[in-house]
PDB file of C-alpha atoms and ligand atoms in Angstrom:
ATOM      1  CA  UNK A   9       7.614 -23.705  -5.077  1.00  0.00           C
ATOM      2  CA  UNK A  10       7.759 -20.253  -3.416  1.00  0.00           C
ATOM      3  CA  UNK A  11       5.394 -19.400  -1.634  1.00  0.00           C
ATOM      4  CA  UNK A  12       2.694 -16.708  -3.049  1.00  0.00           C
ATOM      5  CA  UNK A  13       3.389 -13.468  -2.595  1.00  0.00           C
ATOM      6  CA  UNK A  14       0.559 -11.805   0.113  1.00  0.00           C
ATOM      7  CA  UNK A  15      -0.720  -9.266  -2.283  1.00  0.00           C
ATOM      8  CA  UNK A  16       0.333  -8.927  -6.017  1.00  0.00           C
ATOM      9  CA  UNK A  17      -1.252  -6.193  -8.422  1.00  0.00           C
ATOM     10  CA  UNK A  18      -0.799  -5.479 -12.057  1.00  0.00           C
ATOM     11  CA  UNK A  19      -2.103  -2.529 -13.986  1.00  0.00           C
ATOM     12  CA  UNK A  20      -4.854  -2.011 -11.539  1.00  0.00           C
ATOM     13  CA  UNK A  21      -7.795   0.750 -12.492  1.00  0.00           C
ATOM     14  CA  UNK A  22     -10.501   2.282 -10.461  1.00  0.00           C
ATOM     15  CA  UNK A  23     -12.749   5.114 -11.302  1.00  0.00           C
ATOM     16  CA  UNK A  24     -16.092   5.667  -8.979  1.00  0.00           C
ATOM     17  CA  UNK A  25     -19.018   5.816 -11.202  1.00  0.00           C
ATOM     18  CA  UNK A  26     -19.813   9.252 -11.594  1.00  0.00           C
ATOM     19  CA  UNK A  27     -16.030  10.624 -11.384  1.00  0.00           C
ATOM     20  CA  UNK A  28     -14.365  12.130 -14.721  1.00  0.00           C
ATOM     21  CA  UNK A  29     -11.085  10.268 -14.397  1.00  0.00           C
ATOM     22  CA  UNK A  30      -9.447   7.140 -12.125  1.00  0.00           C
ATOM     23  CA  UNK A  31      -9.258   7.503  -8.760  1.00  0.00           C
ATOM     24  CA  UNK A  32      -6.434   4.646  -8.917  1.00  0.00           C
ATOM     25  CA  UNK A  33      -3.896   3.662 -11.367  1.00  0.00           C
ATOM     26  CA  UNK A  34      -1.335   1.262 -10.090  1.00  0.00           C
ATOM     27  CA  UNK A  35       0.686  -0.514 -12.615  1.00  0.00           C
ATOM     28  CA  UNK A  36       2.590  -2.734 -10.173  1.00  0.00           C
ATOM     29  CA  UNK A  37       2.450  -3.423  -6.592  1.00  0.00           C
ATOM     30  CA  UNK A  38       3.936  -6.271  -4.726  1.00  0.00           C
ATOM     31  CA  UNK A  39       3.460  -7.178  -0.756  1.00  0.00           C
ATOM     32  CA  UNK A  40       6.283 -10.339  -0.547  1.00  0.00           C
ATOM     33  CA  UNK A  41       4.373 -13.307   1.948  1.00  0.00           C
ATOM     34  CA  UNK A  42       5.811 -11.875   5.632  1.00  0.00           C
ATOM     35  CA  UNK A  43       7.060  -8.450   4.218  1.00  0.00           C
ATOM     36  CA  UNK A  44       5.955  -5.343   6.113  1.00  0.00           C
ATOM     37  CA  UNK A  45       4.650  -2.070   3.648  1.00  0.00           C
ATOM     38  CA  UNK A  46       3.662   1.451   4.858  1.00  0.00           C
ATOM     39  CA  UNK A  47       1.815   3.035   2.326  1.00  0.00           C
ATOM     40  CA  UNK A  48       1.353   6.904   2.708  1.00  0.00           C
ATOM     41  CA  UNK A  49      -1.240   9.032   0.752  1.00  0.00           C
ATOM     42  CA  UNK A  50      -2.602  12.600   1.400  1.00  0.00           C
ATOM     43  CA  UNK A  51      -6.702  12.395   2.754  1.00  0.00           C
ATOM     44  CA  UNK A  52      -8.636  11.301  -0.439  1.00  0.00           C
ATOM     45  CA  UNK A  53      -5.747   9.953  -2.117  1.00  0.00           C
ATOM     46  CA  UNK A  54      -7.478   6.714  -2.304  1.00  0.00           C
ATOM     47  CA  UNK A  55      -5.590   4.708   0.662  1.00  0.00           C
ATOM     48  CA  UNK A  56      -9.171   2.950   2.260  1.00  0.00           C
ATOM     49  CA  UNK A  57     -10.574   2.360  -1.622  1.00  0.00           C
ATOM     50  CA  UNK A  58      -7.226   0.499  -2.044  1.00  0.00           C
ATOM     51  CA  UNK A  59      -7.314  -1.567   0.559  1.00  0.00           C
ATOM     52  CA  UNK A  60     -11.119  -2.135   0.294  1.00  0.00           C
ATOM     53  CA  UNK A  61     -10.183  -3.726  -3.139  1.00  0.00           C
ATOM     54  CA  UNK A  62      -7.510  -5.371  -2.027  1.00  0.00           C
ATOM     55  CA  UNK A  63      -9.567  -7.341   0.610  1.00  0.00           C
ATOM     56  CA  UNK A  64     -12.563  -7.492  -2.099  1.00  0.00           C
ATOM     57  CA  UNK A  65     -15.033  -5.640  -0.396  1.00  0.00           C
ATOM     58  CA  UNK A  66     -14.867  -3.120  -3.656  1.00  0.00           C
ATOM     59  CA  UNK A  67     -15.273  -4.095  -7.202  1.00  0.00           C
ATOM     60  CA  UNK A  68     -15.542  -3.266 -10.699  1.00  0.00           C
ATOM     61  CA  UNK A  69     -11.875  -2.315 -11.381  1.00  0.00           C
ATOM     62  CA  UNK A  70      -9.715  -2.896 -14.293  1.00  0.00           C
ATOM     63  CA  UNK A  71      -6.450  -5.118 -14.246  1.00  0.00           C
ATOM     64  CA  UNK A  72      -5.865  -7.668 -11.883  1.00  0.00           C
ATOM     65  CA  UNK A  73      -5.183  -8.271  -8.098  1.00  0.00           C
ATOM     66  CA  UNK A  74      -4.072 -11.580  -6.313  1.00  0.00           C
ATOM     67  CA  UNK A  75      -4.377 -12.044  -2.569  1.00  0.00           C
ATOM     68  CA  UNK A  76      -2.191 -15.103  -0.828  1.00  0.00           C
ATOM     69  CA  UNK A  77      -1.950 -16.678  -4.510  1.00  0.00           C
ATOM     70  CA  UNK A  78      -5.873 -15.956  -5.532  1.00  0.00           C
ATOM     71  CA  UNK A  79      -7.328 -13.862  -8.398  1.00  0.00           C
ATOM     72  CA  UNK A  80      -9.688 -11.614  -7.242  1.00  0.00           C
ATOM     73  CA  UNK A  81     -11.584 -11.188 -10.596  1.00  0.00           C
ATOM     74  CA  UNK A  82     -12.069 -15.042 -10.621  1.00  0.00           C
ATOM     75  CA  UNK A  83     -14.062 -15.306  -7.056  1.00  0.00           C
ATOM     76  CA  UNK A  84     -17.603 -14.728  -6.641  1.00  0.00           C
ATOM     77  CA  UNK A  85     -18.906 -12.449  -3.910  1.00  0.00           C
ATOM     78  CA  UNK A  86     -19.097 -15.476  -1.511  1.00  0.00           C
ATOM     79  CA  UNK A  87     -15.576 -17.074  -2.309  1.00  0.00           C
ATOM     80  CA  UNK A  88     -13.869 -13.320  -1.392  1.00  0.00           C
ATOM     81  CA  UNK A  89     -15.655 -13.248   1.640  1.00  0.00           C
ATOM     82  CA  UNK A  90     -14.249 -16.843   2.243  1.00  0.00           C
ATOM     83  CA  UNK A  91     -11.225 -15.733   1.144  1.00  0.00           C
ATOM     84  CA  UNK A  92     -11.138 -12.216   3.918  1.00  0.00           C
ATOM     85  CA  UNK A  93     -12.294 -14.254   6.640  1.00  0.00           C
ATOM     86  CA  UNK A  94      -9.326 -16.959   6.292  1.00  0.00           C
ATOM     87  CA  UNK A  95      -6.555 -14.984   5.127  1.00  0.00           C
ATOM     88  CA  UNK A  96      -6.981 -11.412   5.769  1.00  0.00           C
ATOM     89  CA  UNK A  97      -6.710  -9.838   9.847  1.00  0.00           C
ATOM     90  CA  UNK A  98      -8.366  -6.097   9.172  1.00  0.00           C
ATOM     91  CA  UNK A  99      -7.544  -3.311  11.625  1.00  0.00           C
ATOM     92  CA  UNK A 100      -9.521  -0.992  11.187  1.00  0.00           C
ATOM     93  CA  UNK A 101      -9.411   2.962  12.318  1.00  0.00           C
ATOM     94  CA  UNK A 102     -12.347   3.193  14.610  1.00  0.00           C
ATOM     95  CA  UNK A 103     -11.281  -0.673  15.460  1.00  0.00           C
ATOM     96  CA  UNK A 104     -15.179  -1.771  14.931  1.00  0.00           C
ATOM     97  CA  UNK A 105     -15.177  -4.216  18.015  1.00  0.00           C
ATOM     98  CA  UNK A 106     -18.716  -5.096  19.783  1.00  0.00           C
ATOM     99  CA  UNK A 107     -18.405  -3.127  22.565  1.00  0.00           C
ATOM    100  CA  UNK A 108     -20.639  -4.921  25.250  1.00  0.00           C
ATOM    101  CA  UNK A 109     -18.853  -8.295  24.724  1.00  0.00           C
ATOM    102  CA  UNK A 110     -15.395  -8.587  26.366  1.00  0.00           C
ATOM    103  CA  UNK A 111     -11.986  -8.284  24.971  1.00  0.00           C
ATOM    104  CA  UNK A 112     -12.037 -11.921  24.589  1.00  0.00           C
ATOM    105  CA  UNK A 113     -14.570 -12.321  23.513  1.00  0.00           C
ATOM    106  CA  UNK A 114     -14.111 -10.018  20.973  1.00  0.00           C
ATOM    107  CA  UNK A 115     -10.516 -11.829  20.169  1.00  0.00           C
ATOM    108  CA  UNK A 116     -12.289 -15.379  19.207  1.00  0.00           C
ATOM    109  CA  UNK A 117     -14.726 -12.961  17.075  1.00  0.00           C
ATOM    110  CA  UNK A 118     -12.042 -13.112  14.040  1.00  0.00           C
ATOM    111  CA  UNK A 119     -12.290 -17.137  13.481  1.00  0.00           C
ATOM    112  CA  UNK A 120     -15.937 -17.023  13.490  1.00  0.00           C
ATOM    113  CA  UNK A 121     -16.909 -17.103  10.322  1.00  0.00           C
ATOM    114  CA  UNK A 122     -13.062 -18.964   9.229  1.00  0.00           C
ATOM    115  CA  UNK A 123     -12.962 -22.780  10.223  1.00  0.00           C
ATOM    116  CA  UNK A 124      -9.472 -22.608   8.438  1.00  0.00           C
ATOM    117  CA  UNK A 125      -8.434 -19.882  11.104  1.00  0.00           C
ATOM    118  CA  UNK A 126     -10.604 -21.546  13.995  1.00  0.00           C
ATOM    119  CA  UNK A 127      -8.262 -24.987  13.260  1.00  0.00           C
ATOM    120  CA  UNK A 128      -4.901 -22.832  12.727  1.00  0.00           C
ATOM    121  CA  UNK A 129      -5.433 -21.693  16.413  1.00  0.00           C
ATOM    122  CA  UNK A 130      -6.294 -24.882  17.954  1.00  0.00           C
ATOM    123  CA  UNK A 131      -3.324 -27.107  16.192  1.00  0.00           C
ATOM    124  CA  UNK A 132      -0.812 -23.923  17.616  1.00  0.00           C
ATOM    125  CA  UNK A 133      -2.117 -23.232  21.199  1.00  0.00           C
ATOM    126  CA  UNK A 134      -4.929 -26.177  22.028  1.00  0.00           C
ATOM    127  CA  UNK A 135      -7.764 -24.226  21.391  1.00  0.00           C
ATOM    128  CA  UNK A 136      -9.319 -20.553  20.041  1.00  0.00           C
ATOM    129  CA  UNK A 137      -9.615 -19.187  23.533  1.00  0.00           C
ATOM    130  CA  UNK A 138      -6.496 -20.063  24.260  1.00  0.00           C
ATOM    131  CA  UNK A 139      -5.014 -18.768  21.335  1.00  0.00           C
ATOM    132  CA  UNK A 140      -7.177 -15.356  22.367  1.00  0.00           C
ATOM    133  CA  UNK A 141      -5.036 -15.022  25.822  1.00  0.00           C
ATOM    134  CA  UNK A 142      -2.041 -15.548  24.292  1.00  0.00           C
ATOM    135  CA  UNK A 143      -2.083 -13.076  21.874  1.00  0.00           C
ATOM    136  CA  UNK A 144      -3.647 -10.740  24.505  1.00  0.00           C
ATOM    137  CA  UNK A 145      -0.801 -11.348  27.318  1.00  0.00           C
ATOM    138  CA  UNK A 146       1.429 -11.209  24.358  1.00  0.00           C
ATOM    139  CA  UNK A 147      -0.154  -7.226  23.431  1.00  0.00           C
ATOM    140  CA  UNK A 148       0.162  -6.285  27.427  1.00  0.00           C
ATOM    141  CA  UNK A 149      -3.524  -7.023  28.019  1.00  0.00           C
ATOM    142  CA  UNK A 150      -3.107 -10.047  30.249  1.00  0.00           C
ATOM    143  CA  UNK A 151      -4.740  -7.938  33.376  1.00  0.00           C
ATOM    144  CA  UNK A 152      -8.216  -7.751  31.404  1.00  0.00           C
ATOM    145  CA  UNK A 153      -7.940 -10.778  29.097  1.00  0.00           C
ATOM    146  CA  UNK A 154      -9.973 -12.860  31.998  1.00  0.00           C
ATOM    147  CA  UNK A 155     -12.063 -10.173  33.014  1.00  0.00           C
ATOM    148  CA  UNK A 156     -15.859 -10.230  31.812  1.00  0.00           C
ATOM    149  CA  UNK A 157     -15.875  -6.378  31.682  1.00  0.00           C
ATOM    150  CA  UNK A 158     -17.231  -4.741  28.797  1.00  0.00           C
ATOM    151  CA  UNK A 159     -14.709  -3.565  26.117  1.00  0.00           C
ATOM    152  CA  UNK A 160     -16.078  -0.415  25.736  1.00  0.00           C
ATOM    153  CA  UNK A 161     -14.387   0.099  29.595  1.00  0.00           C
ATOM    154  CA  UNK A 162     -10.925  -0.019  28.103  1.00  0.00           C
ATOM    155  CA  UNK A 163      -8.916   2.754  27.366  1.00  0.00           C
ATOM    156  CA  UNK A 164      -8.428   3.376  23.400  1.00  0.00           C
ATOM    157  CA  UNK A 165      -4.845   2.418  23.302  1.00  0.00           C
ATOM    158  CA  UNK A 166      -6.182  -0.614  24.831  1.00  0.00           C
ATOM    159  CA  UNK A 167      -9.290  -1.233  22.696  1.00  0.00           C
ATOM    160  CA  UNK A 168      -6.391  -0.800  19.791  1.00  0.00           C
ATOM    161  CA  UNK A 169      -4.766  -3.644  21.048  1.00  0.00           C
ATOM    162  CA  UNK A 170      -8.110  -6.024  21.464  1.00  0.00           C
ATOM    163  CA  UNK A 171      -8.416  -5.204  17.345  1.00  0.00           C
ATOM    164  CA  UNK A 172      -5.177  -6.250  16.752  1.00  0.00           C
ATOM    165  CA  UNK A 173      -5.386  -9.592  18.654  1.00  0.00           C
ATOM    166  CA  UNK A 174      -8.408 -10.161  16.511  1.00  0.00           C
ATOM    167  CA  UNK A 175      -6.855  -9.441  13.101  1.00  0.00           C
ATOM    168  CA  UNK A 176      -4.210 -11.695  14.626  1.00  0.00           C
ATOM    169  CA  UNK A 177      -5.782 -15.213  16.020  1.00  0.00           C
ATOM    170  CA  UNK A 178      -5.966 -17.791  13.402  1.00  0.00           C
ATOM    171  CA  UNK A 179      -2.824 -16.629  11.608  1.00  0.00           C
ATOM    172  CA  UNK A 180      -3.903 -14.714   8.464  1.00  0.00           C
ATOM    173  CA  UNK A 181      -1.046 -14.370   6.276  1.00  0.00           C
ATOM    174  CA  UNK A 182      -2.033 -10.726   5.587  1.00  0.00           C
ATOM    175  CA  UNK A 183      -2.859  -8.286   8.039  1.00  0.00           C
ATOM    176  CA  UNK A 184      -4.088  -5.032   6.581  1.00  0.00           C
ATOM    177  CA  UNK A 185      -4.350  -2.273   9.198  1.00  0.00           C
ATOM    178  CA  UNK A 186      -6.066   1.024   7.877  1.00  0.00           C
ATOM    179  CA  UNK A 187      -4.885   4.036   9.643  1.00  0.00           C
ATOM    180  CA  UNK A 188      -5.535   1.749  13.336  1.00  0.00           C
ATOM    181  CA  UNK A 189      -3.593   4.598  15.230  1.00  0.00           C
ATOM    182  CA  UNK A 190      -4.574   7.762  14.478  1.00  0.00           C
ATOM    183  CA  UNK A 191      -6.559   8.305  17.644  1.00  0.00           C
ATOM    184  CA  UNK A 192      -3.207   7.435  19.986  1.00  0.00           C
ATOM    185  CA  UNK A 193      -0.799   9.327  20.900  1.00  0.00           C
ATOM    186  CA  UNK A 194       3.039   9.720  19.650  1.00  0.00           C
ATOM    187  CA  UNK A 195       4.146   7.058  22.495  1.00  0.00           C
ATOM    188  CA  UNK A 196       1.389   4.529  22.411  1.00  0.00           C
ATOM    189  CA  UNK A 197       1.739   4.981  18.281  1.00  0.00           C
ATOM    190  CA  UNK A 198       4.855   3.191  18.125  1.00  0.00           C
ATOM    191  CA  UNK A 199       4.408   0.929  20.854  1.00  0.00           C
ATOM    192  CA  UNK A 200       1.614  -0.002  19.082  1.00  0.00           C
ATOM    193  CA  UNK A 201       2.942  -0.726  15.811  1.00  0.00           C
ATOM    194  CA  UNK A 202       6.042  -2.340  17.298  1.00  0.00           C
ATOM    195  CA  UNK A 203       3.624  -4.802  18.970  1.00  0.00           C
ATOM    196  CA  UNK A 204       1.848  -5.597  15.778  1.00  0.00           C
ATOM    197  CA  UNK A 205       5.044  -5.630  14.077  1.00  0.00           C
ATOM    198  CA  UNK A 206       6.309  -8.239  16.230  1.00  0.00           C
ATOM    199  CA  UNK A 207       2.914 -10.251  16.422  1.00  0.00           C
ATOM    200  CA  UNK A 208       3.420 -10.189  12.415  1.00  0.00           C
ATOM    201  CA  UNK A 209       6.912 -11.356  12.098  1.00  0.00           C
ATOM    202  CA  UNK A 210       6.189 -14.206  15.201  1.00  0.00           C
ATOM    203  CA  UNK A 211       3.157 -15.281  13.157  1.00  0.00           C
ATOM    204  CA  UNK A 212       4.706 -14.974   9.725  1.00  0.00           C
ATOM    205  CA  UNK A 213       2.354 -12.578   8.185  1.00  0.00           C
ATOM    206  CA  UNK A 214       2.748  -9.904   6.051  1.00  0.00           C
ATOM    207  CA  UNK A 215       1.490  -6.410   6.806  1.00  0.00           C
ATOM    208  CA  UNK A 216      -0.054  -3.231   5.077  1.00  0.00           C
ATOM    209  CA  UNK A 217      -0.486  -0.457   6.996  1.00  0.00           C
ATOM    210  CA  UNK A 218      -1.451   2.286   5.674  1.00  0.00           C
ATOM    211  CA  UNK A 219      -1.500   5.971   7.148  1.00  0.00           C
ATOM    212  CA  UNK A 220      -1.046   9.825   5.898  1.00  0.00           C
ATOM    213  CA  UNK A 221       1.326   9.937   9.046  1.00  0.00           C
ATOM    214  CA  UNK A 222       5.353   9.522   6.883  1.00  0.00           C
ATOM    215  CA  UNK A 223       6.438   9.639  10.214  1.00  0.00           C
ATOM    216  CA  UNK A 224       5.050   5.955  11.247  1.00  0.00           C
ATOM    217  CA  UNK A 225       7.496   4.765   8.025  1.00  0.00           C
ATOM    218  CA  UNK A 226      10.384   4.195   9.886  1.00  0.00           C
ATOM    219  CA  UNK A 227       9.163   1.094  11.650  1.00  0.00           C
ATOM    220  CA  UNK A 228       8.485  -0.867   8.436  1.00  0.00           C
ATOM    221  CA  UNK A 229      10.879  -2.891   5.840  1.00  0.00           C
ATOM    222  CA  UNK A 230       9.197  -0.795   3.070  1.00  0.00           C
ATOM    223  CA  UNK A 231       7.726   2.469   2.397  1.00  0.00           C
ATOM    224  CA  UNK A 232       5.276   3.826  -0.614  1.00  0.00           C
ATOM    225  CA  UNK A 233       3.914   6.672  -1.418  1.00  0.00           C
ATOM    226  CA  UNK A 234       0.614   6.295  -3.077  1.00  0.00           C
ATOM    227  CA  UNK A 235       0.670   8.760  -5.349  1.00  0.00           C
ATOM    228  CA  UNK A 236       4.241   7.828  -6.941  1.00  0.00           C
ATOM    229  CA  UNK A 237       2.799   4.568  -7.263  1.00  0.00           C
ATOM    230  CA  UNK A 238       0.742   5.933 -10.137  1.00  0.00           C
ATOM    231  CA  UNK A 239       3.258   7.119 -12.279  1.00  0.00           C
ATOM    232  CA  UNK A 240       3.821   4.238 -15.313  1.00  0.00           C
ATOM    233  CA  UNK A 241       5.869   1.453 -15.143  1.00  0.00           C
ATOM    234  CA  UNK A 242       7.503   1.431 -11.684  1.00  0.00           C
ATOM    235  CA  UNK A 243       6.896  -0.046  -8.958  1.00  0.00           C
ATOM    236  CA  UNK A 244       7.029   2.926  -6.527  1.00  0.00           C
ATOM    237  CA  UNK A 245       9.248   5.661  -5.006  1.00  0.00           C
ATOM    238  CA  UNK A 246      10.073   5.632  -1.496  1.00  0.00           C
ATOM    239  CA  UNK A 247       8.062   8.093   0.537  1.00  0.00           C
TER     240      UNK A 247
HETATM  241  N1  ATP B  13     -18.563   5.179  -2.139  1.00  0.00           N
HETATM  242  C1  ATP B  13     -17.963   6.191  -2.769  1.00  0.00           C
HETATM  243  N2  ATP B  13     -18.524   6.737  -3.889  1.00  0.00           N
HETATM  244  C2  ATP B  13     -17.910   7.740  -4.545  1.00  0.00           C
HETATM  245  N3  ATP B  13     -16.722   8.277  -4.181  1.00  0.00           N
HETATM  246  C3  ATP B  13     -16.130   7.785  -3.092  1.00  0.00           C
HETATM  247  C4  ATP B  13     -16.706   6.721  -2.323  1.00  0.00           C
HETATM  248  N4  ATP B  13     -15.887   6.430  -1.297  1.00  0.00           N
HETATM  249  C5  ATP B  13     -14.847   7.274  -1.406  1.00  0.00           C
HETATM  250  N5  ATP B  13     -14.987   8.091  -2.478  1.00  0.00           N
HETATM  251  C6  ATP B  13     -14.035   9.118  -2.919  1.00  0.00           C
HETATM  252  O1  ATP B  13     -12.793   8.506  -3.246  1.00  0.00           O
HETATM  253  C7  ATP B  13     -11.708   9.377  -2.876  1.00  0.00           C
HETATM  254  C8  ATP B  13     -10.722   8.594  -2.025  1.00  0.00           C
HETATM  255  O2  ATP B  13     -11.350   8.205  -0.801  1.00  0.00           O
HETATM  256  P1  ATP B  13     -10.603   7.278   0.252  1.00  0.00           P
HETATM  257  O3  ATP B  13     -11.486   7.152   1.436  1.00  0.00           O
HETATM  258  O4  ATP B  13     -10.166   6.033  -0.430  1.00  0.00           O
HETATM  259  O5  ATP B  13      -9.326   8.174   0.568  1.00  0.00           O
HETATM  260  P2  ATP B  13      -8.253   8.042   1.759  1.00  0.00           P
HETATM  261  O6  ATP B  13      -6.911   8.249   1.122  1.00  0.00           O
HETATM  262  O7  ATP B  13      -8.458   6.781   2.498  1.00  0.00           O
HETATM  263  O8  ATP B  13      -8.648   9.306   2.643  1.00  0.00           O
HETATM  264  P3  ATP B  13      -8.505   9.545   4.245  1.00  0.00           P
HETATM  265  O9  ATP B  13      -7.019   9.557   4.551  1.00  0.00           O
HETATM  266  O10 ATP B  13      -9.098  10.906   4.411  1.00  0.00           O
HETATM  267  O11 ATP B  13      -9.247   8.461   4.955  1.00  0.00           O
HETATM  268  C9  ATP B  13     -12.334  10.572  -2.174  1.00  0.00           C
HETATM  269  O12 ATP B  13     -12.389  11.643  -3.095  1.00  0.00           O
HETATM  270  C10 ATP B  13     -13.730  10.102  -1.800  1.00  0.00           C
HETATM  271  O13 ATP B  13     -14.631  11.176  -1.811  1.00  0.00           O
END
């Protein structure tokens, strides 16, 4: 059997409660297990209520969305929070790391509440921690990954790399990263997504990364615009 795609969404609706008319209409959109997608959309377009539904933080849509092979609509509250913690990394914009503890242990932070994840890093590199170094030499953070100094000491390029090692460790087939580098500049940008691009393909997972930057699109094996997306029956233009 193939195996499932990351993310797979049919005739997906969403309307906030007091709003006259949908703030999403998707009728198809497919994220292929390993595949990388940009997905670009104007502020307010919708782009962080998307991918808040998509990791099942939101609710009460219409239509249907499957993460790594699971329905959404068919999980309680608890089993989607099961289901983010072992199979979704989340990079988020203001990368929400604790920051008193140190980038490490910040890393092992993203198996905490996954044994799946915790087990996934042990069987590849012996054990979490170790796994934690490895993907911080691996993101050019080697010189602090043993230090006990306080994240919040980093640089934010840096501190951008820390969240990606923990949206990384464990080996979540989807990594969702939500506009992670709009606080970098244009050289550290790329570098950046290069890195997690390469983390992603090394590790097998498939990425959405979504920014209002079209510029970022060239790095990725496919591009979206969000609004095209909601025209009927189609899958979505290239941006
Ligand atoms: N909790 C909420 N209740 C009601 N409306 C909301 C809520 N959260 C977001 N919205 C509205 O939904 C629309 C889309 O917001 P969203 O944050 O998804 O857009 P975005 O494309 O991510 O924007 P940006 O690029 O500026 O971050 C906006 O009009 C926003 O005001």
């Amino acid at each position: 059997m193939s195996e499932a795609a990351a993310i797979s969404i049919h005739e997906l609706s969403f309307r906030w409660p007091r709003a006259d008319k949908p703030l999403l209409k998707i009728p198809q959109l497919t994220l292929a297990a390993g595949e990388s997608l940009f997905l670009q959309g104007a502020s307010g377009s919708g782009k962080s209520t998307l991918l808040n539904l998509i990791a099942g933080v939101q609710t009460g849509y219409g239509g249907s969305i499957r993460v790594c092979g699971e329905q959404l609509e068919n999980l309680s509250t608890r089993q989607r929070d099961q289901l983010r913690a072992d199979r979704i990394g989340l990079v988020f914009q203001q990368f929400n790391l604790l920051p008193w503890l140190s980038p490490l242990e910040n890393v092992v932070l993203g198996c905490r509440f996954s044994a799946q994840r915790r087990q996934q890093a042990a069987r590849q590199d012996g054990s979490v921690e170790a796994q934690a170094l490895r993907l911080l030499g691996e993101l050019g953070l080697a010189s602090v990954s043993g230090e006990k100094r306080a994240t919040s000491t980093l640089s934010i390029g840096q501190q951008q790399r820390v969240a990606a090692a923990r949206a990384l460790i464990g080996n979540p087939p989807l990594i969702i990263a939500d506009e992670p580098t709009s606080s970098l500049d244009s050289d550290h940008r790329d570098r950046f997504i290069e890195l997690l691009l390469t983390e992603c393909r090394r590790s097998g997972a498939a990425l959405l990364f979504v920014s209002h930057d079209r510029l970022l699109a060239t790095h990725f094996h496919r591009r979206l615009q969000l609004d095209h997306l909601v025209q009927p029956a189609q899958e979505g233009k290239p941006c």
